[in-house]
PDB file of C-alpha atoms in Angstrom:
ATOM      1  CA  UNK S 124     -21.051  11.026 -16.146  1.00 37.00           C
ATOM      2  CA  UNK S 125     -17.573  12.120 -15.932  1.00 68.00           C
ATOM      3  CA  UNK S 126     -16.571  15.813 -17.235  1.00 94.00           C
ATOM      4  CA  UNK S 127     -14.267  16.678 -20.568  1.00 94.00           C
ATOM      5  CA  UNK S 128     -11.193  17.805 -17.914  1.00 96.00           C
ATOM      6  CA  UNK S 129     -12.141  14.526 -16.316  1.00 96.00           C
ATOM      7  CA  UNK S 130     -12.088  12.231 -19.987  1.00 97.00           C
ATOM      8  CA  UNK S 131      -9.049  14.242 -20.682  1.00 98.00           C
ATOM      9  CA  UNK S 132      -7.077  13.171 -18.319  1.00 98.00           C
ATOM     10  CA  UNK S 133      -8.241   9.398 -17.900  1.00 97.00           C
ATOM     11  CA  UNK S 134      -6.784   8.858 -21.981  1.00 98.00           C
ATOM     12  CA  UNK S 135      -4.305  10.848 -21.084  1.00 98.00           C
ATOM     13  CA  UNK S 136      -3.289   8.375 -18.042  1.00 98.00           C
ATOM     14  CA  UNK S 137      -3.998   5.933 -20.446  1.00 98.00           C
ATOM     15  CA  UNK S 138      -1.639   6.747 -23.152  1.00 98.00           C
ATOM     16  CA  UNK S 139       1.281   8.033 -21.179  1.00 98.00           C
ATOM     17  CA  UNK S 140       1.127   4.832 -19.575  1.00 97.00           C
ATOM     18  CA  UNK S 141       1.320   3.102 -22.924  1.00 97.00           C
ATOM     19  CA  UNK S 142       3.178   4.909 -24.778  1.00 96.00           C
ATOM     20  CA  UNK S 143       5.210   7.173 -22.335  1.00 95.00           C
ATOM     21  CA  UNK S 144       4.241  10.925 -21.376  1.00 94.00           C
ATOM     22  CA  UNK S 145       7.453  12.247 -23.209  1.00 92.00           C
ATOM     23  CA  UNK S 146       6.086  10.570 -26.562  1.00 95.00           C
ATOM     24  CA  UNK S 147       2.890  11.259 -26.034  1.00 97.00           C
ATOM     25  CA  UNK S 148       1.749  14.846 -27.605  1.00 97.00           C
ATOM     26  CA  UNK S 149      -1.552  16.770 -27.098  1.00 97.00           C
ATOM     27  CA  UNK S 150      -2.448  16.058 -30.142  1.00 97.00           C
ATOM     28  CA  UNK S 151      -2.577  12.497 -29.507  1.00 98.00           C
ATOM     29  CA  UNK S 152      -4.808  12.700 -26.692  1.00 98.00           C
ATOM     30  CA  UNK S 153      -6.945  15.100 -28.625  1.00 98.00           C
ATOM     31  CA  UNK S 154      -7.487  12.704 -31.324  1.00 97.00           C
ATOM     32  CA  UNK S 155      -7.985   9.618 -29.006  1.00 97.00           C
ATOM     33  CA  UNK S 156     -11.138  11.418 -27.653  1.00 97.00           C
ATOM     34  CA  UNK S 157     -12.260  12.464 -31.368  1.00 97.00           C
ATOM     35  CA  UNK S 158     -11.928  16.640 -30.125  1.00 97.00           C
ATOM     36  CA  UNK S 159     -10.079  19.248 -31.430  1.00 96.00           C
ATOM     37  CA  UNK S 160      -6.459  20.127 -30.203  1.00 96.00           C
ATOM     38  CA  UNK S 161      -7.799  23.357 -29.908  1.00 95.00           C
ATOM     39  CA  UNK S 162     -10.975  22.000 -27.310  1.00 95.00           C
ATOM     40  CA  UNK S 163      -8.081  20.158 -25.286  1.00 96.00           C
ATOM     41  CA  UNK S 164      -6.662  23.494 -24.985  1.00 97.00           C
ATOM     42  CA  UNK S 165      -9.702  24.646 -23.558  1.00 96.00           C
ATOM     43  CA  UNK S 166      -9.135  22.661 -20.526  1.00 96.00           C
ATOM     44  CA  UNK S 167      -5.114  22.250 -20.240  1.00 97.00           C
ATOM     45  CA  UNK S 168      -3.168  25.042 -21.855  1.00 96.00           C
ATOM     46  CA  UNK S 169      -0.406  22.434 -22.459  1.00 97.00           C
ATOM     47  CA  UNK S 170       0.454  19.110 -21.667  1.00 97.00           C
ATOM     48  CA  UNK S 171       2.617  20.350 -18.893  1.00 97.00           C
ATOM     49  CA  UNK S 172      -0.390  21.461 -17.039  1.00 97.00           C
ATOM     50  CA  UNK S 173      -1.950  17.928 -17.667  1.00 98.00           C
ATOM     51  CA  UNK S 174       1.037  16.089 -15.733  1.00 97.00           C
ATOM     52  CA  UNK S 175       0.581  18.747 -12.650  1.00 97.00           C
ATOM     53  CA  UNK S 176      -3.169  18.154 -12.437  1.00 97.00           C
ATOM     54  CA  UNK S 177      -2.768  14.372 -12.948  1.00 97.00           C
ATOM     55  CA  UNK S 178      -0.135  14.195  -9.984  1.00 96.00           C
ATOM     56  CA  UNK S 179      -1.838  16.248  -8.084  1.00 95.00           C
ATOM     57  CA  UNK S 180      -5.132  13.597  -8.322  1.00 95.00           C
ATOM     58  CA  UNK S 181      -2.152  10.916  -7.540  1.00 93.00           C
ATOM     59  CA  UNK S 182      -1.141  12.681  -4.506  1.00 91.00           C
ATOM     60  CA  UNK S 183      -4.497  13.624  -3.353  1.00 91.00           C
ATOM     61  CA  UNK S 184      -5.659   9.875  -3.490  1.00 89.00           C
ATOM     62  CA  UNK S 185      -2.447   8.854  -1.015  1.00 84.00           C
ATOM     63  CA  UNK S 186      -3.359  11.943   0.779  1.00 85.00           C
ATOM     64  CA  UNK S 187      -6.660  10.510   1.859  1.00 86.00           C
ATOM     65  CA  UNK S 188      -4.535   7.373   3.910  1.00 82.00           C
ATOM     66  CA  UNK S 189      -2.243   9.410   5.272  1.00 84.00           C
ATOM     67  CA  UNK S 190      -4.502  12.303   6.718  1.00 86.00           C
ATOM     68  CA  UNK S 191      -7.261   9.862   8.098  1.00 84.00           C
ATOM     69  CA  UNK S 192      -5.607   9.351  11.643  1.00 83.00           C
ATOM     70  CA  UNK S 193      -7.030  12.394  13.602  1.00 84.00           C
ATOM     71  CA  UNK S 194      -4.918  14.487  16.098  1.00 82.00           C
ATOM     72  CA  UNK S 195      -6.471  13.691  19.379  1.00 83.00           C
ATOM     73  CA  UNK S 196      -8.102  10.288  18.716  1.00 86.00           C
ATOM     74  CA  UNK S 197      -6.676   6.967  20.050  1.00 89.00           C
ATOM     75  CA  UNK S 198      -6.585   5.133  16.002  1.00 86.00           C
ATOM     76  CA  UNK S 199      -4.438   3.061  14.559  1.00 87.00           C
ATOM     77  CA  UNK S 200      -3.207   3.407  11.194  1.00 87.00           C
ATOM     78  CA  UNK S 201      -4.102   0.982   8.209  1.00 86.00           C
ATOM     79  CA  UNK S 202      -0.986   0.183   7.067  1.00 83.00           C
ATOM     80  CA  UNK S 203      -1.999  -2.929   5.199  1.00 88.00           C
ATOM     81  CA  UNK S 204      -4.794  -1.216   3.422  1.00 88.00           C
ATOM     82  CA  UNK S 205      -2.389   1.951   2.722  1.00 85.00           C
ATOM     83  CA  UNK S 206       0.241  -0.396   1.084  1.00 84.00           C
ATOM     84  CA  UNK S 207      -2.735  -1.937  -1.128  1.00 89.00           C
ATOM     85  CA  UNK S 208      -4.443   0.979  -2.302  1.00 90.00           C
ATOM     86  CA  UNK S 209      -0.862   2.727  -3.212  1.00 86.00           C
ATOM     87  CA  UNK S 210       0.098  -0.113  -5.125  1.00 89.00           C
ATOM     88  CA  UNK S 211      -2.762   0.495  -7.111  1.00 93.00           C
ATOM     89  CA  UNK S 212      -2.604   3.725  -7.117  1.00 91.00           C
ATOM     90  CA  UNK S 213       1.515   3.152  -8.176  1.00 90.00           C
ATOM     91  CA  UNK S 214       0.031   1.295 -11.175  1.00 94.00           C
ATOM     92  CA  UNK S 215      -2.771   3.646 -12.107  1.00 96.00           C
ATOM     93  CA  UNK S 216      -0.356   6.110 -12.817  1.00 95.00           C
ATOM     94  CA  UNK S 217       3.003   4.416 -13.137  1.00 95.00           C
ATOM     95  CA  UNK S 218       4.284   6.513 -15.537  1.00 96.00           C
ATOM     96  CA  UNK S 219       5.052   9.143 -12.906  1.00 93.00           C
ATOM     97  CA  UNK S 220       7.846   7.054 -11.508  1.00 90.00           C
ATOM     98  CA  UNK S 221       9.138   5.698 -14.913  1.00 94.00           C
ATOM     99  CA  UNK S 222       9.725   9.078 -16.756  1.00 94.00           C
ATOM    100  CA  UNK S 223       9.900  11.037 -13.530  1.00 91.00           C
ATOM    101  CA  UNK S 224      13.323  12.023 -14.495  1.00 92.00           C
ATOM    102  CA  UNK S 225      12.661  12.586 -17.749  1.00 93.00           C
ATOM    103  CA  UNK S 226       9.403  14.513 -16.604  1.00 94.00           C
ATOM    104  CA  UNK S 227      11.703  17.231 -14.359  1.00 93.00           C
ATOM    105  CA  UNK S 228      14.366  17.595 -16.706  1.00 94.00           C
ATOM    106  CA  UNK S 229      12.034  19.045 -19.333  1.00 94.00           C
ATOM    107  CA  UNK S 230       9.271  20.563 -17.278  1.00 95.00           C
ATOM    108  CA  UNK S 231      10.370  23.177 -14.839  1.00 96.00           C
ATOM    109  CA  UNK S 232       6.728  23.887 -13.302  1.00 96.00           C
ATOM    110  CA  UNK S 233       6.610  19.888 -12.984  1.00 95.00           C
ATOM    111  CA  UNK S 234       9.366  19.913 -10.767  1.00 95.00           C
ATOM    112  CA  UNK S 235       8.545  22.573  -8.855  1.00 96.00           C
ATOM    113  CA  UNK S 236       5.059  20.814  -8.598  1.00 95.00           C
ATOM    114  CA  UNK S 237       6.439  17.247  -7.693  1.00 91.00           C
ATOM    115  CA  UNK S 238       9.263  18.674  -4.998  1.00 91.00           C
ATOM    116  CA  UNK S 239       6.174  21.068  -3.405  1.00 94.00           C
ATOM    117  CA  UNK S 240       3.812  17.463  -3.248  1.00 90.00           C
ATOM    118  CA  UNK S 241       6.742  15.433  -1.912  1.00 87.00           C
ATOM    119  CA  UNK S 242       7.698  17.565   0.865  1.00 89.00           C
ATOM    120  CA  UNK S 243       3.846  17.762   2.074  1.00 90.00           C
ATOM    121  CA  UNK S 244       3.187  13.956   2.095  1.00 88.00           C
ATOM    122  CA  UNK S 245       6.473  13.633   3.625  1.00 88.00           C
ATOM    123  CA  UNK S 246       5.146  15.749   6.335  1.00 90.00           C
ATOM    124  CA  UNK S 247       1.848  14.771   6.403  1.00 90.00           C
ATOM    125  CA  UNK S 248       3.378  10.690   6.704  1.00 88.00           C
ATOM    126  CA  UNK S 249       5.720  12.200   9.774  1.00 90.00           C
ATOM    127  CA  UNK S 250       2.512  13.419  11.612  1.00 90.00           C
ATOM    128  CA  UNK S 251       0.749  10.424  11.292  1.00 90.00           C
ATOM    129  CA  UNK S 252       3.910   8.226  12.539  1.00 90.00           C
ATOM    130  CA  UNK S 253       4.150  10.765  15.030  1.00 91.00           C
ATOM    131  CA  UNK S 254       0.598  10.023  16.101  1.00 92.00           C
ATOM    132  CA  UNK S 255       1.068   6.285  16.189  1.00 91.00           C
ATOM    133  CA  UNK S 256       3.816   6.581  18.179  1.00 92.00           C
ATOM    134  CA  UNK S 257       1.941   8.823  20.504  1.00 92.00           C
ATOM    135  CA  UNK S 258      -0.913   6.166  21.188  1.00 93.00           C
ATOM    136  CA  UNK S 259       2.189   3.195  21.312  1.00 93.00           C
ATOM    137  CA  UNK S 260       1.153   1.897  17.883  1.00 92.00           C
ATOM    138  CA  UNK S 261       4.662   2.293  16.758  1.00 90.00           C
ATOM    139  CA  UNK S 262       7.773   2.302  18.926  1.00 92.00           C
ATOM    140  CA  UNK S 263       9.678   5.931  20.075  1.00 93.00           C
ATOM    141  CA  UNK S 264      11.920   6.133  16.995  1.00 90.00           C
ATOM    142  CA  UNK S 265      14.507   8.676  17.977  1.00 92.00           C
ATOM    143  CA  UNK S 266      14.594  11.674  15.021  1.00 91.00           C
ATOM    144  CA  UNK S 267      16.692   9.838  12.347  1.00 93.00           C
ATOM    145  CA  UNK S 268      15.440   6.845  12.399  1.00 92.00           C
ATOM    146  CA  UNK S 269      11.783   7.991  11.917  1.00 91.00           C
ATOM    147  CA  UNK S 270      12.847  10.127   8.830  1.00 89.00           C
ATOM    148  CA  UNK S 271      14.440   6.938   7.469  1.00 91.00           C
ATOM    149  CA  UNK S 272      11.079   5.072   8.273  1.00 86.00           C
ATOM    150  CA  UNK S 273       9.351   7.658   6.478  1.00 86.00           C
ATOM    151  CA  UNK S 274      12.165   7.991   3.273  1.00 82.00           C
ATOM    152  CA  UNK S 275      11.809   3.745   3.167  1.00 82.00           C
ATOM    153  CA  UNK S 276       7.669   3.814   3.666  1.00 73.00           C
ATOM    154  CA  UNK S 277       7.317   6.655   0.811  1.00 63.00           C
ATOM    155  CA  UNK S 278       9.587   5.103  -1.389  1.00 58.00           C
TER     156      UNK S 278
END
């Protein structure tokens, strides 16, 4: 049985995927889950706080892909599978991408949460590249073209 945070943000997924995050109050999460505003508040002291911890979950499910090749073990990566799972992942939680700009404009700490996440996983995507080209999964990419690889792969 899932947790109220948990139920919170699931309709909340739900509905800013329907009917956009920016439309889509507090109060209308609240009363699709038949609580109080004031119970929602409980768990999320705003709805700013709700994007964060949603795109955190996002990131953390990529996360898992990326961070399964092991420093020191001879592994290839799953590409195919990483390219499935974060199209579904992309549609889980589309909104992200279409009101991302919409999303930073008004929400400072939502910026600051998606440039901190981005810079990680871009990290985190150049280690495991690094790795594959390590154990001659990938080809030497000299320094540009692997942060282009990267840019293009995130994207």
């Amino acid at each position: 049985m899932s947790t109220r945070k948990e139920e919170i943000l699931e309709k909340a997924i739900e509905l800013f995927n329907e009917k956009g995050c920016i439309n889509t109050s507090t109060r209308h999460i609240a009363d699709a889950l038949g609580i109080s505003v004031g119970n929602l508040y409980y768990y999320f002291k705003n709805k700013e706080e709700i994007i964060i911890c949603i795109y955190q979950i996002f990131m953390d499910e990529v996360t898992k892909h990326i961070t399964s090749v092991k420093e020191g073990k001879d592994v290839a990566f799953d590409y195919y599978n990483f390219l499935l799972d974060q199209m579904q992942y992309e549609l889980k939680y589309r909104f992200l991408r279409i009101e991302m700009n919409n999303l930073i404009s008004k929400y400072q700490n939502v910026k600051v949460a998606l440039e901190k996440g981005m810079a990680i996983k871009l990290e985190q995507m150049k280690k495991m590249l690094l790795h594959q080209i390590k154990y001659n999964y990938l080809k030497k990419l000299e320094e540009k073209e692997l942060d282009f690889f990267i840019s293009n792969i995130w994207i």
